[in-house]
């Protein structure tokens, strides 16, 4: 049974993830290049940048993998973000009861190896992973695992910068909108003031012409 504490944590994690507005966004070169370099350096045929949403694991960038997203229930990354050590290594998925029935493990693609490091934001929430796959049982060196950790932190920096830029753009748009409203308001007020002033001036001229000898 899922505890209320776990549910509350997952709700906050999803809120943190959604605040970056990264899900279902178009491909971007900077992320694609990260997966290409990761695949080359680690020597694994598949490298992914994933984000774990409520029901799906969605891939912002991928090298050697065609799926845009997978069901969360059949996602290695969904297990990785639950790890307290913030990374997960599976040397042979076929021998691991957690993953042996996954479609990606029993299908023709036959995923066997997985190594994923969490993309952890400043609040400590794991948003997804930088991960690699292999189609045969394998392992990962300490150096390559460290590379994944360092690169995952750089991805978070990119996400945070983009989030700040988006917020600044939104703020600027709001300021411009308010300025436009102020200009419209000023125009209305100016018009409303000019009309009675014109009437006063006109009335004064009439009074002056009619009673100029009786009024100072």
C-alpha positions as a printed NumPy array, in Angstrom:
array([[  0.   ,   0.   ,   0.   ],
       [  1.278,   3.455,  -0.935],
       [  1.546,   5.695,   2.122],
       [  0.191,   9.241,   2.27 ],
       [  3.758,  10.445,   2.76 ],
       [  4.849,   8.755,  -0.471],
       [  1.862,  10.194,  -2.343],
       [  2.581,  13.696,  -1.032],
       [  6.246,  13.414,  -2.014],
       [  5.362,  12.242,  -5.516],
       [  2.91 ,  15.12 ,  -5.865],
       [  5.636,  17.615,  -4.959],
       [  8.106,  15.881,  -7.287],
       [  5.677,  16.111, -10.202],
       [  4.988,  19.751,  -9.385],
       [  8.732,  20.431,  -9.492],
       [  9.047,  18.588, -12.813],
       [  6.15 ,  20.464, -14.411],
       [  7.568,  23.814, -13.292],
       [ 10.345,  23.391, -15.876],
       [  7.846,  23.1  , -18.763],
       [ 10.14 ,  20.576, -20.424],
       [  7.685,  17.743, -21.121],
       [  6.599,  17.233, -24.746],
       [  8.829,  20.04 , -25.99 ],
       [ 10.562,  19.747, -29.402],
       [ 14.008,  18.245, -29.799],
       [ 16.895,  20.576, -29.013],
       [ 20.447,  20.265, -30.291],
       [ 22.091,  20.812, -26.905],
       [ 20.335,  17.789, -25.379],
       [ 20.812,  15.621, -28.48 ],
       [ 24.529,  16.308, -28.406],
       [ 24.724,  15.322, -24.747],
       [ 23.266,  11.887, -25.495],
       [ 25.607,  11.426, -28.48 ],
       [ 28.661,  12.246, -26.368],
       [ 27.395,  10.071, -23.497],
       [ 26.938,   7.084, -25.795],
       [ 30.401,   7.542, -27.3  ],
       [ 32.24 ,   8.02 , -23.992],
       [ 30.54 ,   5.138, -22.149],
       [ 30.643,   2.844, -25.161],
       [ 26.934,   2.007, -24.835],
       [ 24.714,   1.98 , -27.936],
       [ 21.804,   3.815, -26.284],
       [ 21.855,   7.052, -24.277],
       [ 18.761,   8.926, -23.115],
       [ 17.717,  12.029, -21.215],
       [ 14.46 ,  11.044, -19.555],
       [ 11.796,  12.755, -17.486],
       [  9.437,  10.649, -15.388],
       [  5.886,  11.983, -15.447],
       [  2.839,  10.523, -13.699],
       [  2.141,   7.745, -16.212],
       [  4.989,   7.905, -18.715],
       [  8.715,   8.278, -18.966],
       [  9.32 ,  10.802, -21.724],
       [ 12.634,  11.201, -23.546],
       [ 13.833,  14.705, -24.288],
       [ 16.807,  13.384, -26.233],
       [ 17.934,   9.955, -27.374],
       [ 20.742,   8.24 , -29.22 ],
       [ 20.122,   4.704, -30.471],
       [ 16.503,   4.563, -29.295],
       [ 13.369,   5.373, -31.289],
       [ 10.638,   5.524, -28.661],
       [  9.521,   8.995, -27.625],
       [  8.144,   7.68 , -24.333],
       [  7.431,   4.482, -22.442],
       [  4.865,   3.556, -19.856],
       [  6.184,   4.424, -16.433],
       [  5.293,   0.965, -15.142],
       [  7.766,  -0.523, -17.657],
       [ 10.487,   2.081, -17.254],
       [ 13.933,   1.518, -15.775],
       [ 14.11 ,   5.251, -15.078],
       [ 11.058,   5.147, -12.804],
       [ 13.018,   2.731, -10.585],
       [ 16.149,   4.884, -10.788],
       [ 14.419,   7.985,  -9.409],
       [ 13.273,   5.949,  -6.392],
       [ 16.847,   5.028,  -5.455],
       [ 18.199,   6.841,  -2.399],
       [ 21.699,   6.796,  -3.881],
       [ 20.324,   8.658,  -6.953],
       [ 21.547,   6.147,  -9.512],
       [ 20.677,   2.635, -10.655],
       [ 22.802,  -0.017, -12.335],
       [ 21.299,  -3.207, -13.767],
       [ 23.938,  -5.487, -15.245],
       [ 21.528,  -8.136, -16.573],
       [ 17.847,  -7.192, -16.63 ],
       [ 16.824, -10.714, -17.634],
       [ 18.062, -11.999, -14.268],
       [ 16.446,  -9.196, -12.255],
       [ 12.835,  -9.922, -11.249],
       [ 12.042,  -6.183, -11.237],
       [ 12.71 ,  -5.912, -14.965],
       [ 12.701,  -9.405, -16.492],
       [  9.102,  -9.061, -17.741],
       [  9.511,  -5.561, -19.185],
       [  8.532,  -5.354, -22.899],
       [ 11.945,  -3.853, -23.705],
       [ 13.636,  -6.853, -22.071],
       [ 11.57 ,  -9.641, -23.661],
       [ 11.172,  -7.956, -27.067],
       [ 13.461,  -8.269, -30.075],
       [ 15.478,  -5.272, -28.857],
       [ 16.318,  -7.328, -25.726],
       [ 17.658,  -4.659, -23.361],
       [ 19.984,  -6.246, -20.831],
       [ 22.103,  -3.507, -19.267],
       [ 20.976,  -0.208, -17.767],
       [ 22.781,   2.543, -15.888],
       [ 20.969,   5.739, -14.975],
       [ 21.832,   8.753, -12.835],
       [ 19.068,  10.998, -11.514],
       [ 18.551,  14.522, -12.766],
       [ 18.091,  16.048,  -9.309],
       [ 16.912,  19.639,  -9.019],
       [ 17.92 ,  22.191,  -6.385],
       [ 15.105,  21.037,  -4.087],
       [ 16.375,  17.466,  -4.2  ],
       [ 13.606,  16.104,  -6.429],
       [ 14.651,  13.54 ,  -9.084],
       [ 13.039,  14.723, -12.312],
       [ 14.332,  11.954, -14.532],
       [ 17.675,  10.467, -15.556],
       [ 20.646,  10.565, -17.837],
       [ 20.96 ,   6.901, -18.692],
       [ 22.567,   4.352, -21.009],
       [ 21.41 ,   0.946, -22.275],
       [ 23.109,  -2.047, -23.806],
       [ 21.669,  -5.089, -25.536],
       [ 23.969,  -7.485, -23.755],
       [ 24.859,  -7.942, -20.065],
       [ 27.468,  -5.379, -19.144],
       [ 28.873,  -3.139, -16.429],
       [ 29.997,   0.471, -16.065],
       [ 33.307,   1.768, -14.78 ],
       [ 33.602,   4.208, -11.901],
       [ 34.945,   6.807, -14.324],
       [ 31.958,   6.478, -16.644],
       [ 29.527,   6.542, -13.729],
       [ 31.177,   9.752, -12.532],
       [ 30.837,  11.16 , -16.055],
       [ 27.078,  10.475, -15.912],
       [ 26.835,  12.21 , -12.522],
       [ 28.742,  15.296, -13.644],
       [ 26.796,  15.529, -16.91 ],
       [ 23.47 ,  15.13 , -15.108],
       [ 24.317,  18.184, -12.999],
       [ 25.061,  20.162, -16.163],
       [ 21.672,  19.174, -17.589],
       [ 19.985,  20.511, -14.456],
       [ 21.878,  23.792, -14.899],
       [ 20.599,  24.064, -18.467],
       [ 17.04 ,  23.323, -17.322],
       [ 17.262,  25.89 , -14.535],
       [ 18.644,  28.566, -16.869],
       [ 15.867,  27.908, -19.388],
       [ 13.302,  28.063, -16.585],
       [ 14.646,  31.437, -15.433],
       [ 14.669,  32.782, -18.988],
       [ 11.065,  31.655, -19.44 ],
       [ 10.083,  33.332, -16.179],
       [ 11.848,  36.55 , -17.182],
       [ 10.111,  36.53 , -20.562],
       [  6.767,  36.007, -18.856],
       [  7.477,  38.823, -16.404],
       [  8.464,  41.125, -19.26 ],
       [  5.263,  40.257, -21.115],
       [  3.241,  40.998, -17.991],
       [  4.994,  44.37 , -17.555],
       [  4.324,  45.259, -21.187],
       [  0.676,  44.233, -20.768],
       [  0.304,  46.389, -17.657],
       [  1.993,  49.329, -19.374],
       [ -0.471,  49.02 , -22.25 ],
       [ -3.365,  48.995, -19.77 ],
       [ -1.928,  52.078, -18.067],
       [ -1.614,  53.859, -21.401],
       [ -5.232,  52.99 , -22.223],
       [ -6.343,  54.124, -18.773],
       [ -4.389,  57.366, -19.097],
       [ -6.027,  57.999, -22.459],
       [ -9.494,  57.429, -21.004],
       [ -8.783,  59.645, -17.992],
       [ -7.303,  62.344, -20.221],
       [-10.414,  62.252, -22.411],
       [-12.73 ,  62.309, -19.402],
       [-10.88 ,  65.292, -17.928],
       [-10.696,  67.216, -21.21 ],
       [-14.452,  67.094, -21.802],
       [-15.529,  68.855, -18.571],
       [-12.579,  71.261, -18.895],
       [-13.726,  72.176, -22.397],
       [-17.241,  72.728, -21.086],
       [-15.916,  74.916, -18.273],
       [-13.821,  76.964, -20.685],
       [-16.758,  77.344, -23.085],
       [-19.087,  78.363, -20.254],
       [-16.523,  80.846, -18.98 ],
       [-16.25 ,  82.431, -22.429],
       [-20.032,  82.716, -22.656],
       [-20.218,  84.312, -19.216],
       [-17.347,  86.673, -20.045],
       [-18.932,  87.835, -23.294],
       [-22.367,  88.261, -21.738],
       [-21.444,  89.661, -18.33 ],
       [-18.001,  91.145, -18.937],
       [-19.05 ,  94.438, -17.344],
       [-20.516,  92.794, -14.242],
       [-17.795,  90.184, -13.5  ],
       [-14.113,  90.707, -12.728]])
